[in-house]
mmCIF file of C-alpha atoms in Angstrom:
data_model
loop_
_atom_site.group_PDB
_atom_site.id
_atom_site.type_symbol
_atom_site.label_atom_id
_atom_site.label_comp_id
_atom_site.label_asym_id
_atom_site.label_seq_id
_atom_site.Cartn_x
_atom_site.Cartn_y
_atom_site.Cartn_z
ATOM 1 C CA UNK A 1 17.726 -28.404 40.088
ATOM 2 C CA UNK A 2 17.079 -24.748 39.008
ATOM 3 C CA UNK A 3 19.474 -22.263 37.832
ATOM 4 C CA UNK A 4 22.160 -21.911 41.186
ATOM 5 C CA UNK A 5 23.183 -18.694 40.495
ATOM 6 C CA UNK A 6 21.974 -15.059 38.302
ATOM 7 C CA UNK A 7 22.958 -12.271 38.063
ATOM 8 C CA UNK A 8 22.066 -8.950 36.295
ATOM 9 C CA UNK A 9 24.824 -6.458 35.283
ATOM 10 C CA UNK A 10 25.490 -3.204 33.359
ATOM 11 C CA UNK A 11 27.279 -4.287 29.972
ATOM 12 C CA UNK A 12 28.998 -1.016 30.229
ATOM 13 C CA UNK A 13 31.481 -1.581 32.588
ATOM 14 C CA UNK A 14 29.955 -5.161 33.893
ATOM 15 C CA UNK A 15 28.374 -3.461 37.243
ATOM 16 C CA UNK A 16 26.716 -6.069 38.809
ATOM 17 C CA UNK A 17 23.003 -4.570 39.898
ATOM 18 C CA UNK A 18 21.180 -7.850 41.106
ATOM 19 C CA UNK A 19 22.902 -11.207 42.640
ATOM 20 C CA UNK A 20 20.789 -13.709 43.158
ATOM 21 C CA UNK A 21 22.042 -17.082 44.317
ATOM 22 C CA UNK A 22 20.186 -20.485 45.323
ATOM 23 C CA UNK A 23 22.531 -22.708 46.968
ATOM 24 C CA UNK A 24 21.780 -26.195 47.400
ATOM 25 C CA UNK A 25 22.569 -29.122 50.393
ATOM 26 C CA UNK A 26 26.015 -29.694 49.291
ATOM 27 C CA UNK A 27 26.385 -27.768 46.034
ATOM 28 C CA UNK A 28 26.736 -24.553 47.481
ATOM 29 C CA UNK A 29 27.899 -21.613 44.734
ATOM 30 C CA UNK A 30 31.709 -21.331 45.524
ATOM 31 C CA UNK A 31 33.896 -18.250 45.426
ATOM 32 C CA UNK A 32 35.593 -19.657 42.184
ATOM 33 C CA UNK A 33 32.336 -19.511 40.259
ATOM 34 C CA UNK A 34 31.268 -16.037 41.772
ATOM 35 C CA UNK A 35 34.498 -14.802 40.375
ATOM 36 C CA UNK A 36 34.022 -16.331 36.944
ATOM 37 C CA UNK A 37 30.812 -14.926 36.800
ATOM 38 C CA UNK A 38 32.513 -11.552 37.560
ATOM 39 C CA UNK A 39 35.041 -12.374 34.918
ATOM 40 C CA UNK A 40 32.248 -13.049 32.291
ATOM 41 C CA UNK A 41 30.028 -9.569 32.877
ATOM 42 C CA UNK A 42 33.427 -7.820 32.967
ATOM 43 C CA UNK A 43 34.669 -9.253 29.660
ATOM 44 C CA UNK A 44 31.334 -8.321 27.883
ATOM 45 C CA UNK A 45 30.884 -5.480 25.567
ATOM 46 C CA UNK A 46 28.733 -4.058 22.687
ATOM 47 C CA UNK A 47 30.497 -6.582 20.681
ATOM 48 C CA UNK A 48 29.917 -9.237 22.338
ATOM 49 C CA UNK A 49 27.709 -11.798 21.010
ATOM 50 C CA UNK A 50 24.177 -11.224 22.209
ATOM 51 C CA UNK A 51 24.119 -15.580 23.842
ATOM 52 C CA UNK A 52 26.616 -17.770 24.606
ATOM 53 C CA UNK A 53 26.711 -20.240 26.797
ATOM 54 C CA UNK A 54 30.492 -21.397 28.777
ATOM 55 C CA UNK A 55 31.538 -24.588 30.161
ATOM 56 C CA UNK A 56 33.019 -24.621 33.638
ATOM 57 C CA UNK A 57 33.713 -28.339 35.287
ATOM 58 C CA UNK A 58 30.542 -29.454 35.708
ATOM 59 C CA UNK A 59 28.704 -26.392 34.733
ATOM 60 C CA UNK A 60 27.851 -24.419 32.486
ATOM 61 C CA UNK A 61 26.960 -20.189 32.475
ATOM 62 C CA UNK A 62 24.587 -18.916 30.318
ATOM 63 C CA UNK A 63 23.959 -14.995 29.731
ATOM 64 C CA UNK A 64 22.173 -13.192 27.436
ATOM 65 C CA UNK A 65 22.782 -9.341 26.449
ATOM 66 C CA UNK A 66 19.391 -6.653 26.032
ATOM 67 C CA UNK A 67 18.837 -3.266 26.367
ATOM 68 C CA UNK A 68 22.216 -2.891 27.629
ATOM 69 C CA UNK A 69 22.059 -5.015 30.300
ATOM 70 C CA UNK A 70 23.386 -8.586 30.403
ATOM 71 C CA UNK A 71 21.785 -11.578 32.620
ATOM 72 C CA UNK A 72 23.659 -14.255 33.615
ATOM 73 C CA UNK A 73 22.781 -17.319 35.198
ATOM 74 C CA UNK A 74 24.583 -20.862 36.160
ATOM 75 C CA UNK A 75 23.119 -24.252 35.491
ATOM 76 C CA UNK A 76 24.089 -27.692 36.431
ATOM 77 C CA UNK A 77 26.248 -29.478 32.728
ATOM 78 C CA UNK A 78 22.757 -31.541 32.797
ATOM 79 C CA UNK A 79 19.987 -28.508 32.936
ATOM 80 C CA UNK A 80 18.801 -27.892 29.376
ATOM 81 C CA UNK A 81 20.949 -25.394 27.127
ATOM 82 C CA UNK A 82 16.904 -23.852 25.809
ATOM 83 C CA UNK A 83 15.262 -24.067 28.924
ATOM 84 C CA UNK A 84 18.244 -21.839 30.531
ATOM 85 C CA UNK A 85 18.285 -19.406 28.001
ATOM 86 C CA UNK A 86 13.962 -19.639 27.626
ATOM 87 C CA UNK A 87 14.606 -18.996 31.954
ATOM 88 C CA UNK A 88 16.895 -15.630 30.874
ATOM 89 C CA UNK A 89 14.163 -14.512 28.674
ATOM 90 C CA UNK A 90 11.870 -14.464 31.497
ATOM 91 C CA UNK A 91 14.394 -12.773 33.662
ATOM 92 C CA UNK A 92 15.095 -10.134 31.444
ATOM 93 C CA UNK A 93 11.157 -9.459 30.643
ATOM 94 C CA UNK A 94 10.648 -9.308 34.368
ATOM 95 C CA UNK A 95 13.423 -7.157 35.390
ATOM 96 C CA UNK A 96 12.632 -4.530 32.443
ATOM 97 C CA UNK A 97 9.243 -4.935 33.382
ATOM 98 C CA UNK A 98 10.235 -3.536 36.764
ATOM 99 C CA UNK A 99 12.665 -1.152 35.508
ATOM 100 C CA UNK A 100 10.039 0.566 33.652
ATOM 101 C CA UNK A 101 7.398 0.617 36.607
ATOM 102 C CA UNK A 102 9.937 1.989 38.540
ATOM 103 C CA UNK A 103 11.584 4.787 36.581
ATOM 104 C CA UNK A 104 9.402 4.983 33.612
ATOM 105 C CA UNK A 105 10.830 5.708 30.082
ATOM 106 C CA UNK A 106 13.885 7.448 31.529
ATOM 107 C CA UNK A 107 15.046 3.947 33.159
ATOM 108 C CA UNK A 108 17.791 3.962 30.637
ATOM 109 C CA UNK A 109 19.497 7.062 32.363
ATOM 110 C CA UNK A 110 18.792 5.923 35.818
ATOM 111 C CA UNK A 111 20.944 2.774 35.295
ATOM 112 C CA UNK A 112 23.964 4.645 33.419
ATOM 113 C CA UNK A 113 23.742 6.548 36.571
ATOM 114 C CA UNK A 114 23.362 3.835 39.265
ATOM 115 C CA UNK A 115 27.148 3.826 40.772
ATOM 116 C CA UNK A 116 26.866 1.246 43.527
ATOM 117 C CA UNK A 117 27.154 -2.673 43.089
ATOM 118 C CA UNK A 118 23.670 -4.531 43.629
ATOM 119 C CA UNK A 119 21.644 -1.145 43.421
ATOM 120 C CA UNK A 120 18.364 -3.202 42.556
ATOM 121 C CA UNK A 121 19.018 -5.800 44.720
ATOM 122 C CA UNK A 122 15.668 -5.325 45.396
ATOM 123 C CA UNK A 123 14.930 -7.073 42.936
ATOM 124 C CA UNK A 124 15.921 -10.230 44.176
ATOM 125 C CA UNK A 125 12.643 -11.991 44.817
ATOM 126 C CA UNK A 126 11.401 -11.722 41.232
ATOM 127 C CA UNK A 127 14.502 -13.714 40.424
ATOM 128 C CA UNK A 128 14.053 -16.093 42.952
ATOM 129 C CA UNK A 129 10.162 -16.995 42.068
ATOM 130 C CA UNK A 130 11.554 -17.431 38.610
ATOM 131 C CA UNK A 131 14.067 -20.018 40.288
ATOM 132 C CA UNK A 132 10.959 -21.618 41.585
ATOM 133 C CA UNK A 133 9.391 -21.910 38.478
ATOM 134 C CA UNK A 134 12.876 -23.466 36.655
ATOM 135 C CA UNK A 135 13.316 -25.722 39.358
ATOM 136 C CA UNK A 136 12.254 -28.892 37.487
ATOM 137 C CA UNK A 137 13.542 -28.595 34.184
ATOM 138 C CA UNK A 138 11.760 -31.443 32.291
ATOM 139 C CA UNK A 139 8.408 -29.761 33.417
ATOM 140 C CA UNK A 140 9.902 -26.274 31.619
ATOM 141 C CA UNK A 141 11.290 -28.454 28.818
ATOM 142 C CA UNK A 142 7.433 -29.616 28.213
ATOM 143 C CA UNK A 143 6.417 -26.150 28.755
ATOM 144 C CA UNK A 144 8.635 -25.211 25.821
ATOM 145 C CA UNK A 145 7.625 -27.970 23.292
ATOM 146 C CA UNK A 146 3.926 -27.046 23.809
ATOM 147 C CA UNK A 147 5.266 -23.530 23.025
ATOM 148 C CA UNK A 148 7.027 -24.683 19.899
ATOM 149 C CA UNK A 149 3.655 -26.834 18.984
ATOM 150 C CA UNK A 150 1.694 -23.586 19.065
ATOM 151 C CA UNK A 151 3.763 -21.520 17.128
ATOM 152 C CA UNK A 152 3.600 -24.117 14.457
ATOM 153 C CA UNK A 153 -0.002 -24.764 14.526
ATOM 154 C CA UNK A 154 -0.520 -20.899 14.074
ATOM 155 C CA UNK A 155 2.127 -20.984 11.150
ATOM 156 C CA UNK A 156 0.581 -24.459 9.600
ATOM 157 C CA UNK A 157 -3.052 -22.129 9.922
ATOM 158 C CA UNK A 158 -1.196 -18.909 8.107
ATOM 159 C CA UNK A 159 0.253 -21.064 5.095
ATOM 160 C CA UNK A 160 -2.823 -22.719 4.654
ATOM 161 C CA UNK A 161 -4.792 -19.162 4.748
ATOM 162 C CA UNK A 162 -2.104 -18.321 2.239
ATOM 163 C CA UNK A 163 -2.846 -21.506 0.011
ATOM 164 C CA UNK A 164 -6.117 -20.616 -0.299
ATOM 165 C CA UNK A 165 -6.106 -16.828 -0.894
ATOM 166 C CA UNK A 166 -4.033 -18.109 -3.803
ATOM 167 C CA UNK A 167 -6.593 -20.680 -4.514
ATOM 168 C CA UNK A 168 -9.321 -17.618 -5.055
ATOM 169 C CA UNK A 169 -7.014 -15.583 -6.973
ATOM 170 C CA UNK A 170 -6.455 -18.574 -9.400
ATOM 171 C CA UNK A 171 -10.453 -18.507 -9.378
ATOM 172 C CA UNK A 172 -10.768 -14.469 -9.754
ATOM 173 C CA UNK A 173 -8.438 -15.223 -12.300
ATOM 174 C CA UNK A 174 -10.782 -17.573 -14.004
ATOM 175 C CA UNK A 175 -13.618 -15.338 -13.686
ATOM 176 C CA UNK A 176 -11.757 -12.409 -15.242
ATOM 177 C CA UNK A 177 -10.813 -14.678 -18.322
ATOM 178 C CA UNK A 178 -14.295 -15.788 -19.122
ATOM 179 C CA UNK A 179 -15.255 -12.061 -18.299
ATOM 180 C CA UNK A 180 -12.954 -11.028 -21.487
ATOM 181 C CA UNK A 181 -14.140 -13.645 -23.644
ATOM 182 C CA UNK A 182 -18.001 -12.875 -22.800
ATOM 183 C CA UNK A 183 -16.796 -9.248 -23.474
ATOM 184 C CA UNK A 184 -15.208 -10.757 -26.964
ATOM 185 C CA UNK A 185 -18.748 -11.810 -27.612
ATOM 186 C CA UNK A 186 -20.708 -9.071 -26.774
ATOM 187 C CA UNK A 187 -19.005 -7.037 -28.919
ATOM 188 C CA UNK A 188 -19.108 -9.270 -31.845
ATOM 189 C CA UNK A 189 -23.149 -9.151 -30.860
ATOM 190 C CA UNK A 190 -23.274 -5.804 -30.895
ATOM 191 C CA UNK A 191 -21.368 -5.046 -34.339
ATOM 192 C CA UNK A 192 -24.042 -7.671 -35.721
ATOM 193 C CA UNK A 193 -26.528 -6.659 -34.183
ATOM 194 C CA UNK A 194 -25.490 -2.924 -35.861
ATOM 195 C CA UNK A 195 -25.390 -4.367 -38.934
ATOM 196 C CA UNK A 196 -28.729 -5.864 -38.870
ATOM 197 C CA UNK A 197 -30.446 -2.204 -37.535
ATOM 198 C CA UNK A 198 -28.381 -0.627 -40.701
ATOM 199 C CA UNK A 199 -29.627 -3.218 -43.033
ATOM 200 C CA UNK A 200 -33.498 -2.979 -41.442
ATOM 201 C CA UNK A 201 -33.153 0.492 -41.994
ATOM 202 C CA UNK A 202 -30.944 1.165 -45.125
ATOM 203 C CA UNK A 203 -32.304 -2.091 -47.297
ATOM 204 C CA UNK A 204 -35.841 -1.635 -48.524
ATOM 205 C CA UNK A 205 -34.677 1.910 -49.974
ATOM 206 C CA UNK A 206 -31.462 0.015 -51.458
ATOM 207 C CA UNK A 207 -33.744 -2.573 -52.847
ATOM 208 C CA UNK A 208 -36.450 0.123 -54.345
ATOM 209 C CA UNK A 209 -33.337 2.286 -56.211
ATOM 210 C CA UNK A 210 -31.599 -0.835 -57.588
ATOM 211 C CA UNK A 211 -35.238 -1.787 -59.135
ATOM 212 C CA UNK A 212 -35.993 1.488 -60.524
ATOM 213 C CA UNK A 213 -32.086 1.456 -62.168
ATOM 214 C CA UNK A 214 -32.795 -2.036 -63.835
ATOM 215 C CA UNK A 215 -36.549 -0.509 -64.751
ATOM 216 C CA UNK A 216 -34.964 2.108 -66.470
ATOM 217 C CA UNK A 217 -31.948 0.585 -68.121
ATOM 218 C CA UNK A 218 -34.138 -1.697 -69.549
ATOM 219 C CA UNK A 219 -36.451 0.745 -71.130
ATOM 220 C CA UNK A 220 -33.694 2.962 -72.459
ATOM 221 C CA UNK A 221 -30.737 0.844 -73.334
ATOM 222 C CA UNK A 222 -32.198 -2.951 -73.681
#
């Protein structure tokens, strides 16, 4: 069965600006639930926490509060707590969505200023082809999981791109160690290799002045 009953209201002052109600053969929405539902927008404020979900007999109301506005819908005890609040994220998209076409960025403003009940009642058959869409809740529920199953998969494919940038930076690390000891070694090459040019270049006249000394310590002093 899909949501019986939702409503969209100004948290302000809890004016209600859309009603939209689906009454079933038999379990038609009574007065006493229109008036809780009153109760609820009228009792929500800024402070107010943003979901929350209230028991009543054998339902259960669900609202949600965004961009100042609060939608409310009520579910049979036995609908699924996610898939009503996953069905007020759709509302609220859609009815922002419109919002927007209709008054562009200064939407805001025209709502503070609407000052009738059900001004965007117009509004109505969005709701009710979102009804349409809830009405079988296990389908939605499956709709959900596969949902849930995507947004892991993409986070199971981010963690592993993360494992194995830090797989490469363990192997630029590598690199950049054997790149400092190869640097090591090329400079302890090139110090010998100095050393050899100095002695190719310095040693035969070393050689030729340490004979002539001996040459002529021997002929003067031996």
């Amino acid at each position: 069965m899909p949501p019986l009953l939702t409503q969209v209201a100004r948290v302000s002052d809890g004016l209600p600006l859309v009603d939209t109600r689906t009454p079933q053969p038999g379990n038609p929405v009574s007065n006493k639930q229109q008036q809780d539902a009153k109760s609820i927008l009228r009792s929500i404020n800024t402070q107010s926490p943003t979901r929350m979900s209230i028991v009543s007999d054998k339902f259960v109301f669900y609202f949600m509060v965004r961009d100042s506005l609060c939608f409310l819908t009520m579910t049979e005890a036995s609908y699924p707590k996610r898939v009503a609040f996953l069905y007020l994220d759709e509302v609220s998209d859609v009815i922002l969505g419109e919002l927007v076409k209709e008054h562009g960025n200064d939407w805001r403003s025209q709502v503070d200023r609407a000052a009738r009940p059900f001004q965007y009642i117009h509004y109505d058959p969005l709701i009710q082809r979102k009804q349409r869409e809830f009405r079988d809740a296990r389908q939605q529920n499956n709709k959900l999981q596969e949902d849930l199953n995507e947004i892991q998969s993409v986070m199971r494919k981010n963690i592993d791109e993360i494992l194995n940038r830090g797989e490469k930076l363990d192997h630029v690390s590598t690199i950049s160690q054997d790149l400092q000891a190869k640097s090591k070694e090329f400079k302890w090459g090139a110090k010998k290799l100095t050393w050899q040019a100095r002695l190719q270049q310095y040693g035969p006249m070393v050689v030729g002045s340490a004979f002539v000394l001996m040459v002529v310590y021997i002929k003067f002093f031996w």
